[in-house]
Amino acid sequence: MRGRRLIGGVAGAMLAALALPDAAVAQGVTASNNGPLSFFDNIFTGSITNGAPQPAQRSQAPASSSAAQPWSGEDGASGNPLMTASAIRQAAANFPNCVAGFWPEASRRGVSRASFERYTSGLTPDLRLMDLMDSQPEFTKAIWDYLDILVSDTRIARGREILAQYKPQFDAMERAYGVDRYIVASIWGIESNYGTQGGDRSVVNSTATLACVGRRQAYFKDEFLAALEILHRGDVRPEHLKGSWAGAFGGTQFMPTSFKRFAVDFDGDGRRDVVDNPTDLIASTANNLKKDGWQSGQTWGYEVAVPRGFNYMLADRGKSMTLAQWEHLGVKRPDGKAFPRPSDKAYLLAPAGAEGPGFLMLQNFRVIMKYNPAEAYALAIGHFADRLRGGQPFVQPWPRQERVLSRAERLELQQLLAQRGFYRGTPDGQIGSLTREALRGFQASIGTAADGFASSDVLDRLRGR
Ligand code: CA
């Protein structure tokens, strides 16, 4: 993936918003080892996709209150040989040599010897990050609970204040980039609660640790070197370059490499300061979305009502059709309004299956997912933007009576699907696209609505009850 989020953008903000204890934070943050997603796959039963083959990189991180907790001293749950307690200790002992070894490459990137020494002299390995990188979440959160937490009245009210306070900056950004201000404000609000919950770990220290210890060293080496470049150039004040455990920083949680790619000096003061300068932050975030393919003047998608008996095999990210074609199949907006641009292509997402709302997702939804490759995240961003704009809550109810499966139950579900020949993946306790496809196959075989939703009922059916 690109230089961003290692585990799921919202993680930091969202976990902070949840005010979870650090242990829970670690669970949320976790991860599928090399897997594309992670955070969301683990957090939600519903919607997550195993999207792009990229490590999310953004704010996987728990925002605050993290530094206090020590490393568990235990082997990581990934089973990766670099994550055993002894491998971690050994790598930590070699940390000073490892960091010193980055000098030639830092130099090639234009970092001076003085800067290199200044910014690496006080670094110490933060081994707590190993727990955060490798924890396995036991419990997950239903998508409706997740949306309730993120799209709250308080956050909406604060977002409207932010939009008013920085109206000139948002106006200028829209003129320059053509990106919807409500989407930018939404990302700012959801990633960091408008810069108040973006994490408090030193980015250079975290990325140095992850570049020298653990199973993602090559990836984080690039992040660490990019962080040094930021400090050397003086874009962000060194003491303010703080963020998530994975090194995402600023109001919209840029990873150092995505900062390099997308940050802009919009007020022309010579610094690209996405931490302390809202003008640069707003424009840089917009620039990121624009470069990712944002289509000006268009929305992200629509809530839709899916008719009874609908073939949910069509609810697949790979199956795009025009809005007019969807409408022909009976998929309509619940308020009865017409689609403004019926020739636009969309795919159908049913995060909670046939008992919950459906959504038709447009190109800009895919752009939001590049920011953070999780459907639940992108849905929260899009919906929150609509609410900031004055839009209403979703019309259709979620199946709130559904119980979220535990990790053990998710594993069992996958194992049972595998035994019956429906699941071809390796059971990992994470509900992704392969699991949903297998579920649809099983559901179709027993004559129930094949919506791919991992409910406790479908688990009971698999158990033969
Ligand atoms: Ca600037």
PDB file of N, CA, C and O and ligand atoms in Angstrom, residues 265 267 269 271 277 280, ligand 1:
ATOM      1  N   ASP A 265       2.541  22.726   1.094  1.00  0.00           N
ATOM      2  CA  ASP A 265       2.698  23.986   1.842  1.00  0.00           C
ATOM      3  C   ASP A 265       1.695  24.970   1.269  1.00  0.00           C
ATOM      4  O   ASP A 265       2.008  25.741   0.383  1.00  0.00           O
ATOM      5  N   ASP A 267      -0.016  27.465   2.636  1.00  0.00           N
ATOM      6  CA  ASP A 267       0.015  28.890   2.995  1.00  0.00           C
ATOM      7  C   ASP A 267       1.338  29.549   2.599  1.00  0.00           C
ATOM      8  O   ASP A 267       1.553  30.734   2.849  1.00  0.00           O
ATOM      9  N   ASP A 269       4.461  29.309   3.622  1.00  0.00           N
ATOM     10  CA  ASP A 269       5.460  29.771   4.602  1.00  0.00           C
ATOM     11  C   ASP A 269       6.744  28.940   4.550  1.00  0.00           C
ATOM     12  O   ASP A 269       7.625  29.103   5.378  1.00  0.00           O
ATOM     13  N   ARG A 271       6.988  25.674   4.981  1.00  0.00           N
ATOM     14  CA  ARG A 271       6.911  24.419   5.732  1.00  0.00           C
ATOM     15  C   ARG A 271       5.597  23.717   5.408  1.00  0.00           C
ATOM     16  O   ARG A 271       4.557  24.367   5.259  1.00  0.00           O
ATOM     17  N   ASN A 277      -0.632  23.456  11.536  1.00  0.00           N
ATOM     18  CA  ASN A 277      -1.137  24.448  10.599  1.00  0.00           C
ATOM     19  C   ASN A 277      -2.361  23.910   9.842  1.00  0.00           C
ATOM     20  O   ASN A 277      -2.236  23.127   8.911  1.00  0.00           O
ATOM     21  N   ASP A 280      -2.358  23.965   5.952  1.00  0.00           N
ATOM     22  CA  ASP A 280      -1.606  22.886   5.313  1.00  0.00           C
ATOM     23  C   ASP A 280      -2.288  21.529   5.514  1.00  0.00           C
ATOM     24  O   ASP A 280      -2.314  20.695   4.599  1.00  0.00           O
TER      25      ASP A 280
HETATM   26 CA    CA B   1       2.962  25.945   5.334  1.00  0.00          CA
END
